[in-house]
């Protein structure tokens, strides 16, 4: 699927319709996680939401890697994608009661989804090289069973077991780097897949705006809040898709060890991006409901902290890709974070407006810098005028 302004190479792998259909399941999952945070927005609630989101995200990542490595036109792969999607459906359905009566359903759904992804790979490898040690087999024999075992525990014990399982899943690509470093991936396809998950999360921010406005009477103040919140969502989109998406694609295509970009930028960096957008979406929803009232510390933390985390995460990914510091985005993250002590004492609309203005300034500065570099290059004759 070519990006606007980019010619598609003849041998470029495209995102398939089956993969796009698969992503619809995770729209539901992201919405459910957002609902968890809305209902329980304390530090403990944030921790619980992150712990149950990581397996959902890891199931998606495992599917994205597998479809990248295989021919997505094969019917058997489509059936495998649908089976994993069904596991994702049950995980999403179980989310509101994952720490209650539906914990076993949530855990079993994850384990089944990872088994579906892993068994075919294990069977193919076993015939030639024996059973491989990779993230799929680790989740099949260790973290999947850990989630199931944890579902029989209660309270903090369940959360602790699941948190350890999530950390093991996330650390597996780093621990197994020597075995996985020769893996070759299609750079354009995988970068686009992760960009689509960011788009799913951004869609949740738009849904949050719409559902909040539809749940109450639309006053003039709420109308302004809807407009500002939508501008803020558009600015978040611009930060990622106008510049960063192409940079990530380039880094993947030119990396000596693709695994390092996949592991640091795509797997870890995008987990931070998506979590940050979900946090921000919850804050947006609350801000629209009562734009003239002060946000509580919890909702102010989600709105301000989520936006700051989103921007700061680009500092991490830029360093991981190019060993460069993203001064503009880190500065903007600091400016947003500086609003945190003020946010609980300001009308929610004022906080929304301040964040939106910081993002607009950031995007304007970056656009001007890129345009300036482009014109300098043209003057020096290094690139042709378009």
mmCIF file of C-alpha atoms in Angstrom:
data_model
loop_
_atom_site.group_PDB
_atom_site.id
_atom_site.type_symbol
_atom_site.label_atom_id
_atom_site.label_comp_id
_atom_site.label_asym_id
_atom_site.label_seq_id
_atom_site.Cartn_x
_atom_site.Cartn_y
_atom_site.Cartn_z
ATOM 1 C CA UNK A 1 0.000 0.000 0.000
ATOM 2 C CA UNK A 2 1.937 2.983 -1.249
ATOM 3 C CA UNK A 3 2.054 6.174 0.796
ATOM 4 C CA UNK A 4 0.954 9.436 -0.795
ATOM 5 C CA UNK A 5 3.826 10.895 -2.767
ATOM 6 C CA UNK A 6 5.777 7.639 -2.867
ATOM 7 C CA UNK A 7 5.998 5.400 -5.878
ATOM 8 C CA UNK A 8 5.457 1.778 -4.992
ATOM 9 C CA UNK A 9 8.294 -0.539 -5.933
ATOM 10 C CA UNK A 10 7.299 -3.555 -8.036
ATOM 11 C CA UNK A 11 8.511 -6.045 -5.425
ATOM 12 C CA UNK A 12 7.177 -4.179 -2.396
ATOM 13 C CA UNK A 13 5.028 -6.270 -0.075
ATOM 14 C CA UNK A 14 1.593 -4.794 0.464
ATOM 15 C CA UNK A 15 -0.651 -4.944 3.501
ATOM 16 C CA UNK A 16 -3.361 -7.474 2.664
ATOM 17 C CA UNK A 17 -7.100 -7.147 3.121
ATOM 18 C CA UNK A 18 -6.954 -9.997 5.641
ATOM 19 C CA UNK A 19 -4.506 -8.002 7.777
ATOM 20 C CA UNK A 20 -6.743 -4.933 7.672
ATOM 21 C CA UNK A 21 -9.725 -7.080 8.662
ATOM 22 C CA UNK A 22 -7.637 -8.535 11.496
ATOM 23 C CA UNK A 23 -6.893 -5.028 12.772
ATOM 24 C CA UNK A 24 -10.601 -4.354 13.301
ATOM 25 C CA UNK A 25 -10.531 -6.710 16.280
ATOM 26 C CA UNK A 26 -7.912 -4.540 17.925
ATOM 27 C CA UNK A 27 -10.050 -1.445 17.484
ATOM 28 C CA UNK A 28 -12.394 -3.109 19.975
ATOM 29 C CA UNK A 29 -9.504 -4.061 22.269
ATOM 30 C CA UNK A 30 -8.127 -0.505 22.360
ATOM 31 C CA UNK A 31 -11.599 0.845 23.137
ATOM 32 C CA UNK A 32 -11.961 -1.661 25.981
ATOM 33 C CA UNK A 33 -8.600 -0.687 27.470
ATOM 34 C CA UNK A 34 -9.630 2.958 27.274
ATOM 35 C CA UNK A 35 -12.820 2.035 29.115
ATOM 36 C CA UNK A 36 -10.799 0.338 31.858
ATOM 37 C CA UNK A 37 -8.809 3.536 32.387
ATOM 38 C CA UNK A 38 -11.951 5.659 32.450
ATOM 39 C CA UNK A 39 -13.448 3.482 35.181
ATOM 40 C CA UNK A 40 -10.237 3.137 37.202
ATOM 41 C CA UNK A 41 -7.821 6.008 36.554
ATOM 42 C CA UNK A 42 -5.660 5.779 39.662
ATOM 43 C CA UNK A 43 -2.007 4.720 39.466
ATOM 44 C CA UNK A 44 -3.130 1.175 40.268
ATOM 45 C CA UNK A 45 -5.718 1.345 37.486
ATOM 46 C CA UNK A 46 -3.126 2.550 34.987
ATOM 47 C CA UNK A 47 -0.851 -0.323 35.976
ATOM 48 C CA UNK A 48 -3.637 -2.871 35.593
ATOM 49 C CA UNK A 49 -4.586 -1.483 32.175
ATOM 50 C CA UNK A 50 -0.980 -1.671 30.953
ATOM 51 C CA UNK A 51 -0.566 -5.244 32.219
ATOM 52 C CA UNK A 52 -3.637 -6.507 30.326
ATOM 53 C CA UNK A 53 -2.836 -4.470 27.218
ATOM 54 C CA UNK A 54 0.676 -5.888 26.723
ATOM 55 C CA UNK A 55 -0.513 -9.442 25.828
ATOM 56 C CA UNK A 56 -3.052 -7.988 23.388
ATOM 57 C CA UNK A 57 -0.345 -5.884 21.802
ATOM 58 C CA UNK A 58 2.086 -8.831 21.737
ATOM 59 C CA UNK A 59 -0.499 -11.026 20.018
ATOM 60 C CA UNK A 60 -0.848 -8.329 17.361
ATOM 61 C CA UNK A 61 2.956 -7.945 17.011
ATOM 62 C CA UNK A 62 3.403 -11.706 16.620
ATOM 63 C CA UNK A 63 0.821 -11.762 13.853
ATOM 64 C CA UNK A 64 2.387 -8.747 12.106
ATOM 65 C CA UNK A 65 5.820 -10.409 12.098
ATOM 66 C CA UNK A 66 4.436 -13.692 10.801
ATOM 67 C CA UNK A 67 2.462 -12.090 7.970
ATOM 68 C CA UNK A 68 5.574 -10.093 7.086
ATOM 69 C CA UNK A 69 7.633 -13.259 6.724
ATOM 70 C CA UNK A 70 5.046 -15.277 4.806
ATOM 71 C CA UNK A 71 2.991 -15.041 1.642
ATOM 72 C CA UNK A 72 -0.236 -13.337 2.700
ATOM 73 C CA UNK A 73 -2.071 -14.554 -0.409
ATOM 74 C CA UNK A 74 -2.092 -18.148 0.912
ATOM 75 C CA UNK A 75 -5.491 -19.315 2.136
ATOM 76 C CA UNK A 76 -3.982 -21.219 5.064
ATOM 77 C CA UNK A 77 -2.408 -18.017 6.382
ATOM 78 C CA UNK A 78 -5.747 -16.236 6.091
ATOM 79 C CA UNK A 79 -7.348 -18.952 8.223
ATOM 80 C CA UNK A 80 -4.564 -18.594 10.776
ATOM 81 C CA UNK A 81 -5.091 -14.813 10.885
ATOM 82 C CA UNK A 82 -8.823 -15.325 11.432
ATOM 83 C CA UNK A 83 -8.169 -17.805 14.241
ATOM 84 C CA UNK A 84 -5.852 -15.353 16.001
ATOM 85 C CA UNK A 85 -8.443 -12.606 15.460
ATOM 86 C CA UNK A 86 -11.041 -14.772 17.212
ATOM 87 C CA UNK A 87 -8.671 -15.155 20.157
ATOM 88 C CA UNK A 88 -8.326 -11.372 20.150
ATOM 89 C CA UNK A 89 -12.121 -11.008 20.196
ATOM 90 C CA UNK A 90 -12.363 -13.099 23.359
ATOM 91 C CA UNK A 91 -9.498 -11.165 24.975
ATOM 92 C CA UNK A 92 -11.305 -7.906 24.220
ATOM 93 C CA UNK A 93 -14.603 -9.259 25.558
ATOM 94 C CA UNK A 94 -12.927 -10.411 28.756
ATOM 95 C CA UNK A 95 -11.077 -7.141 29.410
ATOM 96 C CA UNK A 96 -13.651 -5.413 31.657
ATOM 97 C CA UNK A 97 -13.608 -8.445 33.978
ATOM 98 C CA UNK A 98 -10.038 -9.646 33.328
ATOM 99 C CA UNK A 99 -9.190 -9.147 37.014
ATOM 100 C CA UNK A 100 -12.461 -10.777 37.988
ATOM 101 C CA UNK A 101 -14.551 -13.663 36.748
ATOM 102 C CA UNK A 102 -13.317 -13.559 33.118
ATOM 103 C CA UNK A 103 -9.614 -13.762 33.891
ATOM 104 C CA UNK A 104 -9.383 -17.391 32.742
ATOM 105 C CA UNK A 105 -11.091 -16.575 29.424
ATOM 106 C CA UNK A 106 -8.663 -13.704 28.840
ATOM 107 C CA UNK A 107 -5.622 -15.886 29.611
ATOM 108 C CA UNK A 108 -6.783 -18.890 27.576
ATOM 109 C CA UNK A 109 -7.575 -16.677 24.583
ATOM 110 C CA UNK A 110 -4.036 -15.286 24.638
ATOM 111 C CA UNK A 111 -2.463 -18.721 24.949
ATOM 112 C CA UNK A 112 -4.577 -20.132 22.124
ATOM 113 C CA UNK A 113 -3.700 -17.182 19.896
ATOM 114 C CA UNK A 114 0.028 -17.681 20.481
ATOM 115 C CA UNK A 115 -0.323 -21.438 19.916
ATOM 116 C CA UNK A 116 -2.006 -20.779 16.563
ATOM 117 C CA UNK A 117 0.889 -18.511 15.572
ATOM 118 C CA UNK A 118 3.622 -20.767 16.895
ATOM 119 C CA UNK A 119 2.647 -24.340 16.064
ATOM 120 C CA UNK A 120 3.016 -23.962 12.292
ATOM 121 C CA UNK A 121 6.462 -22.400 12.705
ATOM 122 C CA UNK A 122 7.549 -25.079 15.158
ATOM 123 C CA UNK A 123 6.418 -27.874 12.840
ATOM 124 C CA UNK A 124 8.228 -26.333 9.869
ATOM 125 C CA UNK A 125 11.463 -25.821 11.835
ATOM 126 C CA UNK A 126 11.370 -29.156 13.652
ATOM 127 C CA UNK A 127 11.658 -31.067 10.388
ATOM 128 C CA UNK A 128 15.009 -29.456 9.603
ATOM 129 C CA UNK A 129 16.592 -27.801 12.646
ATOM 130 C CA UNK A 130 14.647 -29.000 15.658
ATOM 131 C CA UNK A 131 12.339 -26.901 17.825
ATOM 132 C CA UNK A 132 13.473 -23.248 17.667
ATOM 133 C CA UNK A 133 13.835 -20.872 20.598
ATOM 134 C CA UNK A 134 12.049 -17.650 19.691
ATOM 135 C CA UNK A 135 9.306 -15.362 21.020
ATOM 136 C CA UNK A 136 6.610 -17.716 19.689
ATOM 137 C CA UNK A 137 7.872 -20.787 21.523
ATOM 138 C CA UNK A 138 8.503 -18.787 24.699
ATOM 139 C CA UNK A 139 4.881 -17.659 24.749
ATOM 140 C CA UNK A 140 3.668 -21.156 23.896
ATOM 141 C CA UNK A 141 5.468 -22.948 26.727
ATOM 142 C CA UNK A 142 6.013 -20.214 29.320
ATOM 143 C CA UNK A 143 4.096 -16.945 29.264
ATOM 144 C CA UNK A 144 0.809 -18.363 27.936
ATOM 145 C CA UNK A 145 0.673 -20.948 30.739
ATOM 146 C CA UNK A 146 1.741 -18.234 33.216
ATOM 147 C CA UNK A 147 -1.294 -16.150 32.292
ATOM 148 C CA UNK A 148 -3.554 -19.176 32.724
ATOM 149 C CA UNK A 149 -1.990 -20.006 36.097
ATOM 150 C CA UNK A 150 -2.269 -16.379 37.184
ATOM 151 C CA UNK A 151 -5.983 -16.345 36.369
ATOM 152 C CA UNK A 152 -6.555 -18.743 39.290
ATOM 153 C CA UNK A 153 -4.952 -16.261 41.689
ATOM 154 C CA UNK A 154 -6.805 -13.275 43.087
ATOM 155 C CA UNK A 155 -6.123 -9.604 43.657
ATOM 156 C CA UNK A 156 -2.524 -8.431 43.576
ATOM 157 C CA UNK A 157 -1.203 -11.971 43.024
ATOM 158 C CA UNK A 158 -2.920 -12.235 39.631
ATOM 159 C CA UNK A 159 -1.624 -8.842 38.566
ATOM 160 C CA UNK A 160 1.916 -9.744 39.689
ATOM 161 C CA UNK A 161 2.004 -13.033 37.745
ATOM 162 C CA UNK A 162 0.594 -11.375 34.638
ATOM 163 C CA UNK A 163 3.037 -8.472 34.934
ATOM 164 C CA UNK A 164 5.985 -10.895 35.064
ATOM 165 C CA UNK A 165 4.615 -12.743 32.018
ATOM 166 C CA UNK A 166 4.286 -9.449 30.137
ATOM 167 C CA UNK A 167 7.873 -8.488 30.988
ATOM 168 C CA UNK A 168 9.143 -11.886 29.803
ATOM 169 C CA UNK A 169 7.299 -11.519 26.496
ATOM 170 C CA UNK A 170 8.650 -8.023 25.939
ATOM 171 C CA UNK A 171 12.218 -8.938 26.867
ATOM 172 C CA UNK A 172 12.372 -12.094 24.737
ATOM 173 C CA UNK A 173 13.550 -10.359 21.513
ATOM 174 C CA UNK A 174 16.353 -8.694 23.489
ATOM 175 C CA UNK A 175 17.425 -11.846 25.320
ATOM 176 C CA UNK A 176 17.317 -13.895 22.108
ATOM 177 C CA UNK A 177 18.968 -11.228 19.939
ATOM 178 C CA UNK A 178 21.914 -13.502 18.936
ATOM 179 C CA UNK A 179 19.520 -16.120 17.549
ATOM 180 C CA UNK A 180 17.207 -13.624 15.845
ATOM 181 C CA UNK A 181 19.644 -11.034 14.464
ATOM 182 C CA UNK A 182 19.823 -12.636 10.998
ATOM 183 C CA UNK A 183 16.062 -12.469 10.504
ATOM 184 C CA UNK A 184 15.186 -10.473 7.377
ATOM 185 C CA UNK A 185 11.935 -8.526 7.215
ATOM 186 C CA UNK A 186 10.179 -6.471 4.557
ATOM 187 C CA UNK A 187 10.829 -2.937 5.815
ATOM 188 C CA UNK A 188 7.984 -1.113 4.092
ATOM 189 C CA UNK A 189 5.334 -3.659 4.998
ATOM 190 C CA UNK A 190 6.279 -3.905 8.680
ATOM 191 C CA UNK A 191 6.624 -0.144 9.156
ATOM 192 C CA UNK A 192 3.192 0.293 7.607
ATOM 193 C CA UNK A 193 1.679 -2.386 9.855
ATOM 194 C CA UNK A 194 2.863 -0.612 12.994
ATOM 195 C CA UNK A 195 1.717 2.717 11.596
ATOM 196 C CA UNK A 196 -1.738 1.229 11.163
ATOM 197 C CA UNK A 197 -1.839 0.283 14.842
ATOM 198 C CA UNK A 198 -0.949 3.877 15.727
ATOM 199 C CA UNK A 199 -3.845 4.894 13.485
ATOM 200 C CA UNK A 200 -6.147 2.550 15.439
ATOM 201 C CA UNK A 201 -5.119 4.254 18.670
ATOM 202 C CA UNK A 202 -5.594 7.715 17.150
ATOM 203 C CA UNK A 203 -9.018 6.565 16.028
ATOM 204 C CA UNK A 204 -9.808 5.924 19.681
ATOM 205 C CA UNK A 205 -9.017 9.565 20.438
ATOM 206 C CA UNK A 206 -11.538 10.617 17.785
ATOM 207 C CA UNK A 207 -14.086 8.133 19.140
ATOM 208 C CA UNK A 208 -13.510 9.548 22.623
ATOM 209 C CA UNK A 209 -14.333 13.023 21.328
ATOM 210 C CA UNK A 210 -17.504 11.812 19.607
ATOM 211 C CA UNK A 211 -18.824 9.615 22.415
ATOM 212 C CA UNK A 212 -18.194 12.246 25.071
ATOM 213 C CA UNK A 213 -19.977 14.939 23.067
ATOM 214 C CA UNK A 214 -22.873 12.578 22.296
ATOM 215 C CA UNK A 215 -23.367 11.588 25.924
ATOM 216 C CA UNK A 216 -24.255 15.089 27.128
ATOM 217 C CA UNK A 217 -25.995 18.214 25.865
ATOM 218 C CA UNK A 218 -23.865 20.003 23.277
ATOM 219 C CA UNK A 219 -23.335 23.482 24.707
ATOM 220 C CA UNK A 220 -21.168 26.236 23.253
ATOM 221 C CA UNK A 221 -18.371 25.384 25.673
ATOM 222 C CA UNK A 222 -18.495 21.699 24.804
ATOM 223 C CA UNK A 223 -18.535 22.596 21.119
ATOM 224 C CA UNK A 224 -15.296 24.549 21.545
ATOM 225 C CA UNK A 225 -13.834 21.641 23.516
ATOM 226 C CA UNK A 226 -14.747 19.197 20.724
ATOM 227 C CA UNK A 227 -13.051 21.433 18.159
ATOM 228 C CA UNK A 228 -9.880 21.844 20.231
ATOM 229 C CA UNK A 229 -9.742 18.126 21.079
ATOM 230 C CA UNK A 230 -10.057 17.234 17.400
ATOM 231 C CA UNK A 231 -7.285 19.680 16.503
ATOM 232 C CA UNK A 232 -5.151 18.039 19.182
ATOM 233 C CA UNK A 233 -5.819 14.587 17.678
ATOM 234 C CA UNK A 234 -4.915 15.885 14.210
ATOM 235 C CA UNK A 235 -1.685 17.325 15.616
ATOM 236 C CA UNK A 236 -0.796 13.954 17.159
ATOM 237 C CA UNK A 237 -1.422 12.364 13.765
ATOM 238 C CA UNK A 238 0.828 14.935 12.080
ATOM 239 C CA UNK A 239 3.688 14.339 14.529
ATOM 240 C CA UNK A 240 3.821 10.659 13.573
ATOM 241 C CA UNK A 241 2.703 10.402 9.977
ATOM 242 C CA UNK A 242 4.118 13.560 8.405
ATOM 243 C CA UNK A 243 7.756 12.865 9.304
ATOM 244 C CA UNK A 244 8.341 9.929 11.640
ATOM 245 C CA UNK A 245 6.641 7.200 9.595
ATOM 246 C CA UNK A 246 9.004 7.657 6.638
ATOM 247 C CA UNK A 247 12.018 7.850 8.959
ATOM 248 C CA UNK A 248 11.105 4.516 10.531
ATOM 249 C CA UNK A 249 10.624 2.918 7.155
ATOM 250 C CA UNK A 250 14.032 4.217 6.021
ATOM 251 C CA UNK A 251 15.714 3.029 9.214
ATOM 252 C CA UNK A 252 14.274 -0.464 8.745
ATOM 253 C CA UNK A 253 15.356 -0.613 5.098
ATOM 254 C CA UNK A 254 18.938 0.525 5.756
ATOM 255 C CA UNK A 255 19.658 -1.106 9.130
ATOM 256 C CA UNK A 256 22.562 -3.555 9.298
ATOM 257 C CA UNK A 257 20.599 -5.557 11.867
ATOM 258 C CA UNK A 258 16.889 -5.163 11.187
ATOM 259 C CA UNK A 259 16.038 -6.858 14.467
ATOM 260 C CA UNK A 260 17.358 -3.858 16.398
ATOM 261 C CA UNK A 261 14.953 -1.458 14.684
ATOM 262 C CA UNK A 262 12.108 -3.968 14.928
ATOM 263 C CA UNK A 263 12.785 -4.547 18.603
ATOM 264 C CA UNK A 264 13.541 -1.013 19.824
ATOM 265 C CA UNK A 265 11.576 1.236 17.478
ATOM 266 C CA UNK A 266 8.640 -0.889 16.371
ATOM 267 C CA UNK A 267 7.962 -3.274 19.254
ATOM 268 C CA UNK A 268 8.993 -1.115 22.230
ATOM 269 C CA UNK A 269 8.648 2.382 20.821
ATOM 270 C CA UNK A 270 5.191 1.748 19.406
ATOM 271 C CA UNK A 271 3.977 0.230 22.647
ATOM 272 C CA UNK A 272 4.823 3.597 24.227
ATOM 273 C CA UNK A 273 3.154 5.517 21.370
ATOM 274 C CA UNK A 274 -0.057 3.526 21.555
ATOM 275 C CA UNK A 275 -0.269 3.552 25.346
ATOM 276 C CA UNK A 276 0.320 7.320 25.345
ATOM 277 C CA UNK A 277 -2.464 7.901 22.822
ATOM 278 C CA UNK A 278 -4.876 5.791 24.880
ATOM 279 C CA UNK A 279 -3.991 7.786 28.013
ATOM 280 C CA UNK A 280 -4.554 11.023 26.096
ATOM 281 C CA UNK A 281 -7.885 9.808 24.704
ATOM 282 C CA UNK A 282 -9.214 9.174 28.215
ATOM 283 C CA UNK A 283 -8.218 12.695 29.210
ATOM 284 C CA UNK A 284 -9.862 14.123 26.099
ATOM 285 C CA UNK A 285 -13.132 12.386 26.911
ATOM 286 C CA UNK A 286 -13.229 13.799 30.426
ATOM 287 C CA UNK A 287 -12.285 17.292 29.231
ATOM 288 C CA UNK A 288 -15.201 17.422 26.800
ATOM 289 C CA UNK A 289 -17.751 16.311 29.381
ATOM 290 C CA UNK A 290 -17.064 19.329 31.631
ATOM 291 C CA UNK A 291 -14.829 21.783 29.734
ATOM 292 C CA UNK A 292 -15.387 24.591 32.240
ATOM 293 C CA UNK A 293 -14.467 22.487 35.258
ATOM 294 C CA UNK A 294 -11.041 21.564 36.590
ATOM 295 C CA UNK A 295 -9.706 18.137 35.725
ATOM 296 C CA UNK A 296 -8.924 15.868 38.644
ATOM 297 C CA UNK A 297 -5.275 15.058 39.198
ATOM 298 C CA UNK A 298 -5.817 11.601 37.711
ATOM 299 C CA UNK A 299 -7.426 12.778 34.468
ATOM 300 C CA UNK A 300 -4.997 15.695 34.183
ATOM 301 C CA UNK A 301 -2.164 13.192 34.527
ATOM 302 C CA UNK A 302 -3.581 11.031 31.749
ATOM 303 C CA UNK A 303 -4.143 13.966 29.379
ATOM 304 C CA UNK A 304 -0.916 15.857 30.042
ATOM 305 C CA UNK A 305 1.239 12.829 30.825
ATOM 306 C CA UNK A 306 -0.069 10.873 27.849
ATOM 307 C CA UNK A 307 0.751 13.667 25.407
ATOM 308 C CA UNK A 308 4.183 14.225 26.963
ATOM 309 C CA UNK A 309 4.949 10.487 26.830
ATOM 310 C CA UNK A 310 3.922 10.378 23.170
ATOM 311 C CA UNK A 311 6.304 13.194 22.265
ATOM 312 C CA UNK A 312 9.151 11.961 24.466
ATOM 313 C CA UNK A 313 8.944 8.493 22.905
ATOM 314 C CA UNK A 314 10.088 10.007 19.620
ATOM 315 C CA UNK A 315 13.262 11.010 21.410
ATOM 316 C CA UNK A 316 13.882 7.348 22.170
ATOM 317 C CA UNK A 317 13.044 6.096 18.667
ATOM 318 C CA UNK A 318 15.123 8.780 16.914
ATOM 319 C CA UNK A 319 18.134 7.929 19.039
ATOM 320 C CA UNK A 320 17.621 4.201 18.424
ATOM 321 C CA UNK A 321 17.418 4.738 14.658
ATOM 322 C CA UNK A 322 20.011 7.427 13.947
ATOM 323 C CA UNK A 323 21.799 8.221 17.234
ATOM 324 C CA UNK A 324 20.371 11.736 16.988
ATOM 325 C CA UNK A 325 18.567 13.779 19.640
ATOM 326 C CA UNK A 326 15.059 14.955 18.762
ATOM 327 C CA UNK A 327 15.382 18.361 20.394
ATOM 328 C CA UNK A 328 12.116 19.755 19.037
ATOM 329 C CA UNK A 329 9.978 16.881 20.309
ATOM 330 C CA UNK A 330 11.739 16.558 23.631
ATOM 331 C CA UNK A 331 11.347 20.304 24.177
ATOM 332 C CA UNK A 332 7.656 20.076 23.316
ATOM 333 C CA UNK A 333 7.293 17.115 25.697
ATOM 334 C CA UNK A 334 8.849 19.217 28.456
ATOM 335 C CA UNK A 335 6.534 22.131 27.690
ATOM 336 C CA UNK A 336 3.477 19.872 27.885
ATOM 337 C CA UNK A 337 4.688 18.275 31.106
ATOM 338 C CA UNK A 338 5.148 21.724 32.634
ATOM 339 C CA UNK A 339 1.362 22.091 32.427
ATOM 340 C CA UNK A 340 0.801 19.220 34.871
ATOM 341 C CA UNK A 341 0.992 21.263 38.105
ATOM 342 C CA UNK A 342 -1.366 23.839 36.560
ATOM 343 C CA UNK A 343 -3.900 21.543 34.886
ATOM 344 C CA UNK A 344 -5.928 20.622 38.001
ATOM 345 C CA UNK A 345 -6.379 24.350 38.729
ATOM 346 C CA UNK A 346 -7.400 25.409 35.198
ATOM 347 C CA UNK A 347 -10.611 24.813 33.246
ATOM 348 C CA UNK A 348 -10.260 21.646 31.178
ATOM 349 C CA UNK A 349 -10.740 23.676 27.992
ATOM 350 C CA UNK A 350 -7.752 25.866 28.901
ATOM 351 C CA UNK A 351 -5.540 22.798 29.391
ATOM 352 C CA UNK A 352 -6.725 21.309 26.104
ATOM 353 C CA UNK A 353 -6.030 24.561 24.290
ATOM 354 C CA UNK A 354 -2.547 24.911 25.772
ATOM 355 C CA UNK A 355 -1.580 21.362 24.719
ATOM 356 C CA UNK A 356 -3.012 21.850 21.242
ATOM 357 C CA UNK A 357 -1.045 25.109 20.816
ATOM 358 C CA UNK A 358 2.207 23.420 21.864
ATOM 359 C CA UNK A 359 1.627 20.681 19.294
ATOM 360 C CA UNK A 360 0.781 23.207 16.583
ATOM 361 C CA UNK A 361 3.970 25.149 17.312
ATOM 362 C CA UNK A 362 5.992 21.913 17.244
ATOM 363 C CA UNK A 363 4.577 20.840 13.893
ATOM 364 C CA UNK A 364 5.014 24.314 12.419
ATOM 365 C CA UNK A 365 8.652 24.544 13.542
ATOM 366 C CA UNK A 366 9.461 21.102 12.160
ATOM 367 C CA UNK A 367 7.734 21.844 8.874
ATOM 368 C CA UNK A 368 9.651 25.104 8.495
ATOM 369 C CA UNK A 369 12.947 23.359 9.283
ATOM 370 C CA UNK A 370 12.316 20.666 6.693
ATOM 371 C CA UNK A 371 11.280 23.236 4.093
ATOM 372 C CA UNK A 372 14.374 25.308 4.872
ATOM 373 C CA UNK A 373 16.660 22.287 4.481
ATOM 374 C CA UNK A 374 14.909 21.438 1.223
ATOM 375 C CA UNK A 375 15.432 24.898 -0.224
ATOM 376 C CA UNK A 376 19.082 24.969 0.865
ATOM 377 C CA UNK A 377 19.635 21.657 -0.891
ATOM 378 C CA UNK A 378 18.016 22.961 -4.054
ATOM 379 C CA UNK A 379 20.087 26.154 -3.994
ATOM 380 C CA UNK A 380 23.250 24.064 -3.649
ATOM 381 C CA UNK A 381 22.133 21.888 -6.543
ATOM 382 C CA UNK A 382 21.964 18.675 -4.538
ATOM 383 C CA UNK A 383 18.318 17.900 -5.312
ATOM 384 C CA UNK A 384 16.127 18.859 -8.260
ATOM 385 C CA UNK A 385 13.224 21.242 -7.749
ATOM 386 C CA UNK A 386 9.881 19.474 -7.805
#
